[in-house]
XYZ file of C-alpha atoms in Angstrom:
669
model
C -8.700 -15.712 5.262
C -10.325 -12.444 5.026
C -10.519 -9.912 2.289
C -11.841 -7.066 0.210
C -12.423 -6.125 -3.657
C -13.837 -3.820 -6.516
C -13.684 -0.779 -9.036
C -15.775 -0.062 -12.201
C -19.015 1.807 -13.536
C -22.484 2.411 -12.119
C -25.867 3.003 -13.482
C -28.975 3.941 -11.637
C -32.144 1.939 -11.718
C -34.998 3.884 -10.185
C -38.860 4.278 -10.395
C -40.685 7.378 -12.073
C -39.375 10.832 -12.148
C -35.988 12.284 -11.812
C -32.868 10.511 -10.577
C -32.339 10.344 -6.805
C -29.450 7.983 -6.849
C -30.824 5.290 -4.719
C -30.397 2.075 -6.793
C -27.426 1.405 -8.963
C -26.327 -1.385 -11.109
C -22.609 -2.301 -10.044
C -19.787 -4.624 -10.486
C -18.754 -5.963 -7.310
C -15.950 -7.894 -8.465
C -14.107 -9.006 -11.602
C -12.577 -12.081 -12.428
C -8.587 -12.166 -13.304
C -5.796 -10.799 -11.705
C -6.414 -7.831 -9.446
C -4.233 -4.661 -8.882
C -2.883 -6.352 -5.695
C -1.906 -9.556 -7.237
C -4.928 -11.822 -6.285
C -6.166 -13.908 -9.007
C -9.973 -14.611 -8.969
C -11.036 -17.412 -11.283
C -14.689 -17.661 -12.687
C -15.480 -20.661 -10.827
C -14.755 -19.051 -7.810
C -16.747 -15.899 -8.259
C -19.704 -17.988 -9.776
C -19.827 -20.292 -6.874
C -19.998 -17.377 -4.534
C -22.723 -15.388 -6.220
C -25.516 -16.353 -3.678
C -23.541 -15.078 -0.729
C -23.716 -11.395 -2.075
C -27.595 -11.310 -1.693
C -28.198 -9.064 0.992
C -24.979 -7.954 1.873
C -24.812 -4.727 3.753
C -23.162 -1.670 2.145
C -21.033 0.815 4.293
C -19.393 4.011 3.497
C -15.668 3.861 4.932
C -12.303 5.217 4.646
C -9.887 3.039 2.760
C -8.054 2.427 6.131
C -10.853 1.354 8.137
C -11.908 -0.928 5.128
C -8.439 -2.524 5.190
C -8.680 -3.207 8.690
C -12.337 -4.400 8.625
C -13.138 -2.129 11.170
C -15.880 0.752 12.184
C -18.826 -1.202 11.185
C -20.984 1.473 12.594
C -24.792 1.679 12.101
C -24.156 5.325 11.173
C -22.125 4.163 8.305
C -24.611 1.441 6.992
C -26.053 2.975 3.761
C -27.834 0.195 1.890
C -27.545 -3.423 0.684
C -27.090 -5.666 -2.235
C -29.836 -7.447 -4.257
C -30.150 -9.703 -7.393
C -26.544 -10.567 -7.640
C -25.709 -12.713 -10.899
C -22.509 -13.874 -12.491
C -21.993 -12.369 -15.866
C -19.592 -14.403 -18.389
C -16.676 -12.854 -19.812
C -15.321 -12.789 -23.401
C -12.456 -15.058 -22.311
C -11.612 -17.542 -19.609
C -11.722 -16.041 -16.157
C -12.928 -12.736 -17.477
C -16.163 -12.874 -15.905
C -17.697 -10.573 -13.086
C -20.195 -10.276 -10.366
C -23.095 -7.673 -10.915
C -25.831 -6.658 -8.770
C -28.256 -4.048 -8.043
C -27.157 -1.888 -4.933
C -29.563 -0.046 -3.048
C -28.299 3.145 -1.283
C -31.299 4.908 0.672
C -29.138 5.786 3.671
C -26.298 7.476 1.590
C -25.652 11.214 2.788
C -26.982 13.776 0.192
C -23.480 15.134 -0.661
C -22.386 11.576 -1.514
C -25.476 10.742 -3.448
C -25.379 14.301 -5.512
C -21.645 13.583 -6.305
C -22.241 9.994 -7.673
C -24.994 11.257 -9.747
C -23.000 14.385 -11.295
C -19.910 11.875 -11.645
C -22.158 9.732 -13.524
C -23.648 12.341 -16.041
C -20.127 13.590 -16.701
C -18.952 10.066 -17.421
C -16.779 9.837 -14.258
C -18.693 6.755 -12.733
C -15.155 5.532 -11.477
C -14.735 8.417 -9.164
C -15.690 5.919 -6.297
C -15.429 2.297 -6.258
C -16.721 -0.734 -4.400
C -14.653 -3.201 -2.409
C -15.880 -6.568 -0.886
C -14.952 -7.518 2.927
C -15.253 -11.194 2.587
C -13.712 -14.305 3.938
C -12.527 -17.513 2.214
C -9.439 -19.339 1.435
C -6.350 -18.712 -0.875
C -3.509 -20.570 -2.361
C -0.651 -19.824 -5.065
C -0.730 -19.970 -8.460
C 1.563 -19.097 -11.674
C 0.183 -16.599 -13.990
C 2.157 -15.158 -16.862
C 5.215 -16.507 -15.009
C 4.312 -14.966 -11.814
C 3.584 -16.607 -8.551
C 0.486 -14.851 -7.134
C -2.190 -15.595 -4.571
C -5.258 -17.151 -6.191
C -8.474 -17.252 -4.133
C -9.815 -20.653 -4.101
C -13.237 -20.041 -2.259
C -15.167 -17.144 -0.829
C -17.333 -18.525 2.146
C -18.783 -15.295 3.518
C -19.372 -11.797 2.421
C -19.281 -9.457 5.416
C -20.026 -6.172 3.468
C -19.640 -4.236 0.411
C -17.778 -0.822 1.029
C -17.973 2.320 -0.793
C -14.129 3.544 -0.641
C -11.841 5.678 -2.977
C -9.252 3.094 -4.215
C -10.641 -0.302 -4.745
C -8.452 -2.977 -6.248
C -10.412 -5.721 -8.054
C -12.760 -4.130 -10.460
C -15.364 -3.078 -8.234
C -17.400 -0.238 -9.977
C -20.696 1.417 -10.392
C -21.870 0.645 -13.781
C -24.843 2.912 -14.377
C -27.326 4.897 -12.623
C -30.683 2.778 -13.293
C -33.186 5.388 -14.314
C -36.922 4.130 -15.125
C -38.358 5.660 -18.187
C -41.803 7.404 -17.392
C -43.403 4.022 -16.878
C -41.220 1.163 -17.277
C -42.509 -2.143 -17.269
C -39.307 -4.331 -17.370
C -35.837 -3.627 -15.734
C -33.105 -3.137 -17.993
C -31.595 -6.518 -17.755
C -34.736 -7.829 -19.266
C -34.633 -5.462 -22.524
C -30.954 -6.510 -23.003
C -32.162 -10.188 -22.632
C -34.836 -9.634 -25.545
C -32.212 -7.866 -27.655
C -29.989 -11.069 -27.365
C -32.987 -13.307 -28.221
C -34.143 -11.384 -31.424
C -30.455 -11.129 -32.747
C -30.371 -14.882 -32.241
C -33.687 -15.663 -33.816
C -32.889 -13.419 -36.644
C -29.282 -14.311 -37.282
C -28.889 -17.835 -35.771
C -32.279 -19.551 -35.836
C -30.724 -22.771 -35.110
C -29.143 -21.445 -31.858
C -32.512 -19.982 -31.050
C -34.413 -23.229 -31.361
C -32.337 -24.948 -28.708
C -33.414 -22.287 -26.291
C -36.437 -22.632 -23.884
C -37.257 -18.878 -23.880
C -39.669 -19.214 -20.994
C -37.355 -21.025 -18.542
C -33.941 -20.118 -19.895
C -31.806 -17.940 -17.328
C -29.866 -14.822 -18.573
C -26.574 -16.756 -18.136
C -27.891 -19.339 -20.508
C -29.085 -16.860 -23.042
C -25.665 -15.201 -23.045
C -23.984 -18.403 -23.289
C -25.989 -19.371 -25.989
C -25.397 -15.814 -27.911
C -21.436 -16.395 -27.352
C -21.572 -19.780 -28.784
C -23.683 -18.730 -31.904
C -21.579 -15.513 -32.904
C -17.989 -16.562 -31.488
C -15.376 -16.394 -34.310
C -14.112 -19.731 -35.562
C -11.002 -21.098 -33.745
C -7.855 -21.192 -36.186
C -5.061 -23.608 -35.758
C -2.612 -21.104 -35.405
C -4.391 -19.821 -32.415
C -4.603 -23.185 -30.959
C -0.667 -23.596 -31.577
C 0.080 -20.297 -29.416
C -2.176 -21.438 -26.700
C -0.506 -24.666 -26.395
C 3.025 -22.889 -26.580
C 1.812 -20.758 -23.622
C 0.594 -23.659 -21.674
C 3.748 -25.690 -21.768
C 5.873 -22.553 -20.945
C 3.706 -22.409 -17.777
C 3.894 -26.168 -17.327
C 7.662 -26.243 -17.546
C 7.997 -23.345 -14.945
C 5.474 -25.319 -12.659
C 7.623 -28.405 -12.962
C 10.671 -26.762 -12.071
C 9.305 -25.343 -8.895
C 7.458 -28.761 -7.928
C 10.870 -30.774 -8.483
C 13.078 -27.792 -6.591
C 10.750 -27.926 -3.408
C 10.904 -31.696 -3.108
C 13.303 -33.519 -0.911
C 14.930 -35.481 -3.642
C 18.601 -35.512 -3.613
C 20.173 -33.082 -6.097
C 21.160 -35.390 -8.475
C 17.780 -36.892 -8.698
C 16.275 -33.430 -9.161
C 18.711 -32.636 -12.012
C 17.743 -35.712 -13.672
C 14.210 -35.088 -13.499
C 14.612 -31.264 -14.578
C 16.325 -32.581 -17.701
C 13.524 -35.015 -18.414
C 10.726 -32.404 -18.430
C 12.937 -29.960 -20.299
C 12.834 -32.458 -23.218
C 9.021 -33.519 -23.063
C 6.763 -31.783 -25.720
C 3.892 -32.438 -23.541
C 3.151 -33.098 -19.787
C 0.772 -32.195 -17.014
C 0.979 -31.344 -13.457
C 0.029 -34.970 -12.657
C 2.835 -36.282 -14.585
C 5.543 -34.318 -12.522
C 4.103 -35.481 -9.369
C 4.116 -39.011 -10.721
C 7.677 -38.789 -11.650
C 8.627 -37.479 -8.260
C 6.705 -40.268 -6.545
C 8.718 -42.710 -9.010
C 12.141 -41.285 -8.150
C 11.377 -41.462 -4.412
C 10.395 -45.318 -4.924
C 13.394 -45.973 -6.951
C 15.835 -44.500 -4.511
C 13.934 -46.289 -1.341
C 15.380 -49.623 -2.715
C 18.919 -48.443 -2.073
C 18.196 -47.701 1.421
C 19.014 -50.024 4.284
C 15.562 -49.773 5.811
C 14.014 -50.494 2.380
C 12.812 -46.968 2.038
C 14.292 -43.335 1.762
C 13.051 -41.140 4.767
C 10.951 -38.744 2.724
C 8.372 -37.696 5.395
C 6.369 -35.036 4.199
C 7.077 -35.435 0.602
C 3.584 -34.535 -0.655
C 3.483 -31.126 1.405
C 6.699 -30.564 -0.175
C 5.344 -30.524 -3.585
C 2.173 -28.566 -2.643
C 2.039 -24.805 -2.537
C 2.918 -23.729 1.366
C 0.880 -20.966 2.892
C 3.580 -18.103 3.112
C 1.700 -16.542 5.923
C 2.503 -19.783 8.125
C 5.876 -20.089 7.160
C 6.412 -16.313 7.874
C 4.737 -16.410 11.232
C 6.769 -19.622 12.131
C 10.034 -18.138 11.282
C 9.410 -14.991 13.468
C 8.436 -17.438 16.204
C 11.594 -19.359 15.722
C 13.571 -16.044 16.104
C 12.207 -15.335 19.317
C 11.752 -18.516 21.041
C 15.020 -20.534 21.885
C 13.120 -24.024 22.116
C 11.726 -23.657 18.753
C 13.093 -26.291 16.343
C 14.250 -23.801 13.889
C 15.668 -21.298 16.321
C 19.386 -21.751 15.206
C 18.315 -21.432 11.783
C 16.858 -17.711 12.095
C 20.012 -16.094 13.441
C 19.527 -12.798 11.763
C 16.523 -10.520 12.231
C 17.441 -8.313 9.123
C 17.256 -11.244 6.879
C 13.811 -12.093 8.512
C 12.604 -8.592 7.730
C 13.824 -8.895 3.956
C 12.435 -12.347 3.572
C 8.971 -10.880 5.031
C 8.874 -7.511 3.096
C 11.202 -7.826 0.119
C 12.714 -4.439 1.196
C 16.327 -5.435 0.559
C 17.849 -2.165 1.922
C 15.772 -1.787 5.029
C 14.433 1.691 3.709
C 11.184 1.260 5.665
C 9.584 2.647 2.249
C 6.376 0.507 1.169
C 7.389 1.337 -2.387
C 10.654 -0.581 -2.078
C 8.797 -3.917 -0.677
C 7.719 -6.706 -2.891
C 3.885 -6.160 -2.492
C 2.784 -9.438 -3.626
C 5.244 -11.022 -0.978
C 4.283 -8.637 1.579
C 0.630 -9.623 1.473
C 1.501 -13.449 1.339
C 3.612 -13.083 4.385
C 0.784 -11.586 6.254
C -1.904 -13.736 5.290
C -4.231 -13.816 2.217
C -6.597 -11.135 2.272
C -9.246 -10.299 -0.043
C -9.143 -6.352 1.023
C -7.934 -5.077 -2.313
C -6.581 -1.524 -1.068
C -3.012 -1.194 -0.246
C -1.690 -1.550 3.381
C 1.527 -0.829 4.855
C 0.921 -2.140 8.543
C 1.546 -5.807 7.639
C 5.055 -6.262 9.032
C 4.022 -4.082 12.145
C 1.243 -6.526 12.734
C 3.058 -9.770 11.774
C 6.064 -8.828 14.203
C 3.774 -7.791 16.970
C 2.049 -10.992 16.956
C 5.041 -12.947 17.222
C 6.253 -10.760 20.200
C 2.915 -11.197 21.853
C 3.007 -14.996 21.434
C 6.563 -15.293 22.899
C 5.698 -12.641 25.822
C 2.527 -14.883 26.692
C 4.608 -17.822 26.520
C 7.215 -16.362 29.024
C 4.501 -14.760 31.107
C 2.445 -18.070 31.843
C 5.720 -20.142 31.919
C 7.535 -18.184 34.939
C 6.160 -20.276 37.699
C 7.653 -17.612 40.492
C 5.875 -14.807 39.019
C 2.460 -16.903 39.025
C 2.788 -17.832 42.755
C 0.252 -14.947 43.501
C -2.274 -17.493 42.218
C -1.854 -19.762 45.481
C -3.227 -16.948 47.619
C -6.186 -15.299 45.609
C -8.913 -16.231 43.537
C -9.461 -15.112 40.154
C -12.398 -13.034 38.781
C -13.684 -11.189 35.812
C -14.874 -7.784 35.168
C -16.358 -6.069 32.177
C -15.816 -2.425 32.794
C -13.869 -0.135 35.108
C -16.753 0.746 37.265
C -16.428 -0.022 41.150
C -17.282 -3.821 41.854
C -18.870 -4.944 44.810
C -18.498 -8.237 46.372
C -20.834 -9.113 49.253
C -20.427 -11.658 52.265
C -21.042 -15.126 51.000
C -22.345 -17.469 53.895
C -23.316 -16.948 57.210
C -26.725 -18.845 57.316
C -25.669 -21.033 60.365
C -27.097 -24.640 60.640
C -30.307 -25.751 58.731
C -33.074 -26.008 60.931
C -34.953 -29.346 61.102
C -38.355 -29.574 59.029
C -41.281 -31.468 60.503
C -43.282 -34.024 58.396
C -45.792 -31.816 56.363
C -44.366 -28.894 57.958
C -43.293 -25.244 56.406
C -39.861 -24.434 55.674
C -38.787 -21.523 57.752
C -36.845 -18.534 56.391
C -33.084 -18.663 56.709
C -31.414 -15.519 58.287
C -29.888 -13.898 55.247
C -26.129 -12.976 55.501
C -25.364 -9.285 56.404
C -25.042 -6.692 53.459
C -21.091 -5.985 54.012
C -19.178 -5.763 51.069
C -15.711 -5.005 49.676
C -15.457 -2.629 46.755
C -12.549 -1.998 44.127
C -12.305 -1.216 40.445
C -9.960 -2.501 37.540
C -7.188 -0.464 36.523
C -5.189 -0.222 33.036
C -1.783 -0.423 33.431
C 0.804 -0.524 30.374
C 3.678 1.131 28.358
C 5.634 1.393 25.247
C 8.328 -0.497 23.376
C 9.881 0.197 20.130
C 11.763 -1.619 17.221
C 13.681 1.024 15.402
C 15.071 0.897 11.674
C 18.495 0.875 13.034
C 18.079 -1.974 15.018
C 17.050 -4.009 11.816
C 19.881 -2.312 10.027
C 22.400 -3.153 12.548
C 20.722 -6.782 13.021
C 20.713 -6.062 16.744
C 19.491 -9.570 17.634
C 20.115 -9.846 21.269
C 18.327 -6.605 21.811
C 15.259 -7.687 19.874
C 15.102 -10.976 21.105
C 14.838 -9.479 24.643
C 11.728 -7.333 23.916
C 9.186 -10.242 24.656
C 11.005 -11.408 27.647
C 11.355 -7.733 29.242
C 7.525 -7.278 28.394
C 6.506 -10.420 30.216
C 8.622 -9.876 33.080
C 7.437 -6.311 33.433
C 3.720 -7.212 33.314
C 4.362 -10.229 35.568
C 6.299 -8.426 38.116
C 3.590 -5.571 38.426
C 0.808 -8.053 38.953
C 3.036 -10.282 41.368
C 3.702 -7.089 43.493
C 0.095 -5.848 43.267
C -1.123 -9.000 44.908
C 1.670 -9.499 47.644
C 1.248 -5.681 48.564
C -2.057 -6.525 50.310
C 0.048 -8.665 52.716
C 3.030 -6.287 52.885
C 1.294 -2.877 53.168
C -1.557 -4.006 55.666
C -4.260 -2.145 53.675
C -7.657 -0.710 55.425
C -10.176 -3.332 54.399
C -13.931 -3.523 54.031
C -14.847 -2.933 57.761
C -12.634 0.103 57.631
C -10.134 -1.611 60.040
C -6.598 -2.491 58.695
C -6.125 -6.090 57.479
C -4.138 -7.117 60.338
C -5.398 -5.768 63.413
C -5.708 -6.916 66.946
C -9.551 -6.791 66.554
C -9.181 -9.327 63.720
C -7.283 -11.629 66.049
C -4.755 -11.919 63.295
C -1.508 -9.704 64.374
C 1.413 -11.001 65.883
C 4.977 -9.755 66.920
C 7.238 -12.715 67.374
C 9.781 -14.278 64.930
C 9.102 -17.726 62.751
C 9.454 -20.699 64.823
C 7.184 -23.859 65.484
C 5.701 -22.344 68.433
C 4.911 -19.259 66.916
C 3.359 -21.037 63.568
C 1.266 -23.298 65.934
C 0.032 -19.951 67.610
C -0.922 -18.617 64.014
C -2.485 -21.847 63.022
C -4.751 -21.800 66.285
C -5.761 -18.178 65.800
C -6.785 -19.090 62.187
C -8.832 -22.119 63.186
C -10.684 -20.322 65.892
C -11.961 -17.706 63.693
C -15.616 -17.628 63.892
C -18.106 -17.925 60.786
C -20.200 -14.721 60.068
C -23.598 -14.872 61.752
C -22.568 -17.389 64.468
C -19.961 -17.975 67.029
C -18.875 -21.391 65.591
C -15.320 -21.744 64.638
C -14.466 -22.064 60.892
C -11.677 -24.638 61.436
C -9.371 -23.616 58.303
C -5.722 -23.857 58.785
C -2.849 -22.023 56.994
C -1.955 -23.506 53.727
C 0.762 -21.237 52.623
C 3.677 -19.265 54.580
C 4.891 -16.111 52.875
C 8.425 -14.990 53.897
C 11.192 -12.849 52.575
C 14.575 -14.466 51.318
C 16.056 -13.962 54.877
C 13.811 -16.546 56.513
C 13.872 -19.061 53.669
C 16.469 -21.283 55.414
C 14.429 -21.111 58.659
C 11.092 -22.043 56.960
C 12.951 -24.994 54.957
C 14.452 -26.407 58.417
C 11.014 -25.973 59.899
C 8.431 -27.308 57.453
C 10.549 -29.384 54.641
C 13.472 -31.212 56.326
C 12.286 -34.770 57.538
C 14.867 -34.777 60.152
C 12.743 -36.689 62.826
C 11.620 -40.383 62.170
C 8.621 -38.992 64.085
C 7.414 -35.696 62.471
C 6.454 -33.009 64.707
C 3.077 -31.461 64.688
C 4.172 -28.479 62.889
C 5.800 -30.573 60.161
C 2.616 -32.631 59.554
C 0.671 -29.490 58.443
C 3.395 -29.092 55.804
C 2.257 -25.711 54.274
C 3.707 -24.353 51.203
C 6.411 -21.875 51.651
C 6.402 -18.909 49.200
C 9.361 -16.549 49.110
C 8.191 -13.196 48.105
C 11.225 -12.012 46.152
C 10.947 -8.194 46.694
C 10.024 -8.115 50.458
C 12.965 -6.571 52.086
C 11.755 -6.623 55.816
C 14.041 -9.521 57.221
C 11.614 -10.688 59.780
C 8.019 -10.189 59.056
C 6.058 -13.358 57.663
C 2.403 -14.237 56.717
C 0.092 -17.287 56.693
C -2.826 -17.592 54.326
C -5.569 -20.068 54.008
C -6.352 -22.025 50.861
C -8.294 -19.737 48.657
C -10.370 -22.523 47.682
C -11.646 -22.977 51.599
C -11.432 -19.359 52.761
C -10.769 -16.990 50.118
C -8.572 -13.772 51.148
C -8.136 -11.818 47.962
C -10.138 -11.649 44.746
C -8.037 -10.442 41.712
C -10.247 -9.918 38.536
C -9.207 -9.128 35.032
C -10.939 -7.122 32.270
C -13.059 -9.450 30.153
C -11.139 -12.222 31.572
C -7.822 -11.571 29.729
C -5.306 -12.694 32.221
C -2.342 -12.533 30.043
C -1.080 -9.107 28.689
C -2.138 -7.592 25.415
C 0.369 -6.108 22.728
C -0.770 -3.425 20.182
C 0.792 -1.445 17.549
C 0.704 2.074 18.955
C 1.742 4.391 15.742
C 0.179 3.928 12.720
C 2.625 3.849 9.907
C 2.931 7.099 7.491
C 1.599 6.746 4.223
C 3.991 4.746 2.231
C 6.221 3.830 5.027
C 6.735 0.724 6.920
C 7.843 2.898 10.031
C 6.635 6.054 11.642
C 9.573 8.244 12.767
C 11.963 5.147 11.810
C 10.479 2.933 14.609
C 7.746 0.660 15.354
C 5.942 1.426 18.714
C 4.240 -1.324 20.572
C 1.673 -0.926 23.453
C 1.449 -3.331 26.016
C -1.679 -3.530 28.154
C -2.635 -5.145 31.345
C -6.223 -4.489 32.960
C -7.060 -5.827 36.332
C -7.970 -4.983 39.853
C -8.630 -6.702 43.189
C -9.252 -6.372 47.052
C -9.400 -8.162 50.191
C -12.857 -9.786 50.400
C -15.457 -9.857 53.325
C -13.983 -11.720 55.957
C -10.766 -12.259 54.055
C -9.085 -11.265 57.304
C -9.965 -14.563 58.821
C -7.887 -16.331 56.261
C -4.660 -14.720 56.958
C -2.229 -13.947 60.027
C 0.830 -11.749 60.016
C 3.884 -11.326 62.480
C 5.186 -7.915 62.367
C 8.401 -8.533 64.080
C 9.944 -5.277 65.806
């Protein structure tokens, strides 16, 4: 889980002379409920303090910060040092403070910060963390919100305009003409002096030489905290029990107990004066055990009971719901019959207005996955829908065996850019010469420098999901999107590969792939005699650098639909008790669906023995990718009432050097 946070006040800490705005004291993150409905407990922040030490500071736009993008060295302006946790006056009221060093801050922004500080507007610019951690759910003041459970890594602290979790510049840290101690120490001394004068007993319990700032602060609060009153304790207990009863209702309702058992437990806990969460869990388990006695098997099948009474990760649930909508094989496919309902469940936008203001923001963030980026974002729905479309599209793409037939006649490679790729001849050394005892090894004759060249090409297009499609609940049209995208990408690659055999292109030696000089071009129709002739021509092809035959036979026959019956009778039917020579070769027959010439046919060798083609994918990405093409307008879930997705597939290929020796073709007049 990844995220971001902060906004407060700054103060400048600098050496001698006028303020230059290079060192500030800042609040990085505040405990409690953030503006974006994420709850940060003191314990989580206290445990994460050390991870802020040395964190990089970037200047970013709010949009780049939300995406976790644009970590450019030109945006790097400083670092964090001396992070510490400062206790608050109440539980979960603490914060993480630190010194932030901004030597790389542009002069105009630095001047703006200094002038804003002088004018008492230190909150003009805020801070927001970009961090990774885990989150769950929690009831706070009767509302279910996301609660950070841990912060495991801090990627950066960003200067942005609208932070959300209390991140702020506190003060410009200016040194007096010759300060000997930082401001934190002088504050520490003030606290110690007040303890010594007004609470000598508390002061005596402190080892001044070794006590940390947090320990001094804790002693100060303990010494000067107002005495608790019985009335206050009663109010706190009443609030705690209100929250406990709400939690109990949620836990019991989420269990898989029968309705009558749920009602009995709800009534029981409504009457109890005091109980804890553990009591509720124990009561549910006790009820399950009681009911199990009446089952024939000796137990009630409540598999997954414990997960049922735990808070479920809504992001996982929402992703699974969208997957179920698109995938007919999904166990819950029939349960998700309305795309409009799926949209409303995800966003809370019950009237499908597409306006971010009409969405349940807490629900939208939970649905998209817990993020500690505290600025607001309206791309969550588009991204989540795109992820589900991508998963289904790639599932269909890989699962179409006919469209993957090209892999049987080509080798697969990888390229890292769009520049021209060169593939040199491999092999051609001839036989290894004998080496006499104690004799020197002779140099082998290197292969020629013949090469084939090609470059990867970007292919793609756009598809849209409109607001009208959601309002009209056009289920079939939406469900067809991933299938149509997969088929479009698959057919494009399929035809790209088999067109090398159909169009007879010019290859590495400036001669057509099928040519008399290559000894691989024929003119007779498919039958046993002609197939044997094609086979003989292929096995007689000579190895580069020698006159020795390669001895590689056809492994595949490529045909149009019109020759499918002929090929079946020739290679597949076992009508003879004694198989013919051609039947013993048993090549795989591939019907190339889009070939329209009714008579032409092709043989191809096993690409593991004699590769004919190489097809390479950009960065090894063999499946097509899907992206959100248009970023939604500010405050809108849609751009022009539609979400536009971009499909992209990048690859290229060519006939390899000596590839002509691994294929034959009959161009029948």
